[in-house]
Amino acid sequence: MRETQLVLDNWKFKACQEKEWMEAAVPGCVHTDLLRNGIIEDPFYATNEHDLQWIDKIDWEYETQFDVAGEVLQASALELVFDGLDTYADVYLNGQHVLSADNMFRTWKADVKSIVTAANNHLRIKFRSPVQEDLPKIDKLGYNLPASNDQSELGGLGAQKISIFARKAPYHYGWDWGPRFVTSGIWREARLVGWSESRIVDVHVQQDSVTASQASLSVIMEIESEESWSGTVRISADGQVWEQEAALEQGSSIVEVKAVIEQPKLWWSRGLGEAHMYTFTAELVKEEKAVAAKSVRTGLRSVRLVRDKDEKGASFYFELNGVPVFAKGANHIPNDSFITDVTEERYRHEIAAAAESNMNMLRVWGGGIYEQSVFYELCDEYGIMVWQDFMFACSMYPGDEAFLENVRLEAIENVKRLRNHPSIVLWCGNNEIDSAWAEYDEDGGWGWKKEYTKEQRKVIWSDYEAVFHDILPEAVATFAPGTQYWPSSPLISLTGDINQHAHPLSAEGDIHYWGVWHAVEPFENYNIKVGRFMSEYGFQSFPEYDTVMTFATEQDLALDSKVMRAHQKNGDGNRLIKEYMDIYMNQPKDFPAFLYMSQVLQAEAMKMAIEAHRRNMPYCMGTLYWQMNDCWPVASWAGMDYYGKWKAMQYYAKRSFADTMLSFDRTDDGVVNVHLVTDLLTPIKGELSLRLYDFAGALIKETSALVSMDGNHAAVVSSINEQEWLDGYEAGSVVLYAELVQNGLLTDNKTYYFAKAKDQKLTDSVISITEVEGSNGTAFTFAADVLAKQVWVTAEHEGKFSDNFFDLIPGVAKTVQFTHRNEGEAAGKRAAAGKVQARSMIDFLAR
């Protein structure tokens, strides 16, 4: 018997030194509770972040009273369970101290059978200030550890970096895209769990061997029993049943049942097949009665990280069910600075956007959280593979015994919690620490080593190895055997040698390429600096005007205003956007135009990168841009802003990630190549047509040819001589248009310009908008009288279009569909776009 009672109601909170209690929401945190009670202003507005740094320096307490349901109280064992306490907490029940917590990422439990009563139980939690808790640890250690993104100065701590001491979301301390809000609170579910006789604590469907013909599984159950027990263990899934007799000892037992499924339905990533899921139910049966049961869902698949030596170095790709998969996607950060504000709808919006953008992978980056269960359930459902980091990023960490044990328990719990999700294909130890420290390269890395003595460096690296080369891989190997572990991203190899550290031209491992952006390298370098797996690269933009106006006023609309600087966390960010814009584009006419043009600039950069990576398959087999999403309204590298609005880059990514794609590149000697790239496993056969137009829509030259190519492949399928095709026409006044048609249906189209955007001779265009008959205001056809570039379509109602920021060539119309943000709820006319507007680049230029 198992009974659960949530303890989420009637909570109140206060600062420990205050007397007046206020209402609290659980799950939640101090910041959101203060906002809800009108004590603080919106943390995201203007420069309010700077005024709220006092919150993390005092202690807070929460309390509630609750009665216990009769069936829960009657259970012979009764636990108080917190799925997440953030972070340093002491818990008291009816005046008795029942537990102390010191890790946001762990579950905390206490046996309270002897303490609870039927009515008026008093539960109190004191949260100690993370700042006051951890500041003394610097003095004890004797030096600061590197923590590049810890915005300690904003937090009023000067150079004292404390983020590395707390097992808490690193981004809470600030990042180069996020604010510093060091939260405290009950951030996941709190409940009472009562049970009698026996209970199934955990079920792991271990996939020993999975092929299209047979899945051999070990269903491993962790069972707790009050006393010795004998009976039948029954496993069922998809109409099949496996049973075996079991004799359990008092306490904890492990029972393993072998199961075989013939001709299994496999789990595939998006684009390759159905993401099929099975439900496995484990039961303890005695005298035909189930005394305990637990169900889990999983998908059956084989996954391998293939790192084979070849003539150029070594491969780095994921093989799913025997098929090499080109990974297409982005890096995911938490969707909010205040995690409990993220609804299931916001999670679904993100994962659905990834799938709609033709992605098949997201990397859960190591500076955030081990995500909520719904995130992984949605990735399972949509066929989005997950590269899962452990929560360590851009810092060196302490190595005292208590810290290492805390990390060990954190790793075990989170690997066990997530191991049934078929979407998780890799566990990675950390983000960028190996390359930042660069142990085997005296002059490499980020310059951290220079700050320390030889003895200190030896200790710091030894502590690193203890976490990332011992504790974390052991947790993965023990509790998710067969799952791949990668110590750090980026990394060349697992061995300790001088060639270990990744750089943009490495021919092994995974690469973070930031020469474009941080080093102001030209966009064209994306075509040159291509590694085996591009796990990070990116370029910033601002969100759209409506989003900016949620945190700013008209008086703030200047790059160097205090508010704009506060919502640009990368110190050089605004300057870099402007610098690159001056190189590649014409001047915007005003600040709203600058916002639009920053998005187009970002989108063009990411298109160049993504398509270069895809053209280079199978040498390169992965492209994950930085970053998918935002945690607040800000100028950042995200493709979707904080409110889930698609920037230009997201639409560009959707096109550049298309399962079958055309892509152009140009050689130094003036040959323009047309590449065909497909991730689909079936061969491609179709007609490729190339047409050269002037900007007024006159057809200058055309050609067509039948093309064919194997599936899961990339190749050049056509080449033209630039000078022959221009034939005296001005490069800035013509556009090359390519179409691939298969079986009478358009598969893909692309445009190619012979001149940079700033050298293109754009003129005023009239864009016509025609509602598609019978669409009830959800489909529209766009056409232009002269070339219209980066046409930005906006709607009266909240939602997105199937395509946007597209080019219109006269005579080549474009039809797009509008989808309401809450399509499931938006019945009838509410699903319509309402008033639709279209503007293009010419409308935003200074003239």
Short mmCIF file of N, CA, C and O in Angstrom, two decimals, residues 45 108 148 153 237 340 381 397 411 513 650 736 763 832:
data_model
loop_
_atom_site.label_atom_id
_atom_site.label_comp_id
_atom_site.label_asym_id
_atom_site.label_seq_id
_atom_site.Cartn_x
_atom_site.Cartn_y
_atom_site.Cartn_z
N TYR A 45 12.28 44.37 -14.91
CA TYR A 45 12.03 45.68 -15.50
C TYR A 45 13.21 46.62 -15.26
O TYR A 45 13.78 46.68 -14.16
N TRP A 108 15.22 15.39 -0.72
CA TRP A 108 15.47 15.31 0.72
C TRP A 108 14.28 14.65 1.40
O TRP A 108 13.14 15.04 1.17
N SER A 148 34.20 32.54 -14.07
CA SER A 148 34.18 33.68 -15.00
C SER A 148 32.85 34.39 -15.06
O SER A 148 32.79 35.60 -15.27
N GLU A 153 30.50 41.27 -8.50
CA GLU A 153 30.52 42.72 -8.28
C GLU A 153 29.11 43.29 -8.26
O GLU A 153 28.77 44.10 -7.39
N ALA A 237 4.14 -5.12 -20.35
CA ALA A 237 4.34 -4.03 -21.32
C ALA A 237 3.74 -4.45 -22.64
O ALA A 237 4.03 -5.56 -23.14
N THR A 340 10.23 28.08 -11.18
CA THR A 340 8.86 27.64 -10.92
C THR A 340 7.83 28.46 -11.69
O THR A 340 6.65 28.12 -11.68
N GLU A 381 8.69 12.49 -26.45
CA GLU A 381 7.50 12.51 -27.29
C GLU A 381 7.79 13.05 -28.69
O GLU A 381 7.31 12.53 -29.69
N TYR A 397 36.14 23.91 -9.21
CA TYR A 397 35.33 23.61 -8.04
C TYR A 397 36.17 23.07 -6.89
O TYR A 397 37.23 22.49 -7.12
N ALA A 411 24.87 13.15 -8.41
CA ALA A 411 25.03 12.48 -9.71
C ALA A 411 24.23 11.18 -9.75
O ALA A 411 23.51 10.91 -10.72
N TYR A 513 33.16 27.02 -31.21
CA TYR A 513 33.85 28.01 -32.03
C TYR A 513 33.26 29.40 -31.77
O TYR A 513 32.10 29.67 -32.10
N GLN A 650 15.36 31.95 -35.71
CA GLN A 650 14.64 30.69 -35.54
C GLN A 650 14.03 30.24 -36.87
O GLN A 650 14.04 29.06 -37.20
N LEU A 736 20.09 34.80 -57.53
CA LEU A 736 20.02 33.44 -58.07
C LEU A 736 19.05 32.64 -57.22
O LEU A 736 19.13 32.65 -55.98
N THR A 763 15.28 48.70 -53.65
CA THR A 763 14.39 49.84 -53.89
C THR A 763 13.07 49.58 -53.17
O THR A 763 12.79 48.46 -52.73
N ALA A 832 -7.45 32.92 -35.61
CA ALA A 832 -7.03 33.72 -36.76
C ALA A 832 -5.94 34.70 -36.37
O ALA A 832 -5.79 35.07 -35.20
#
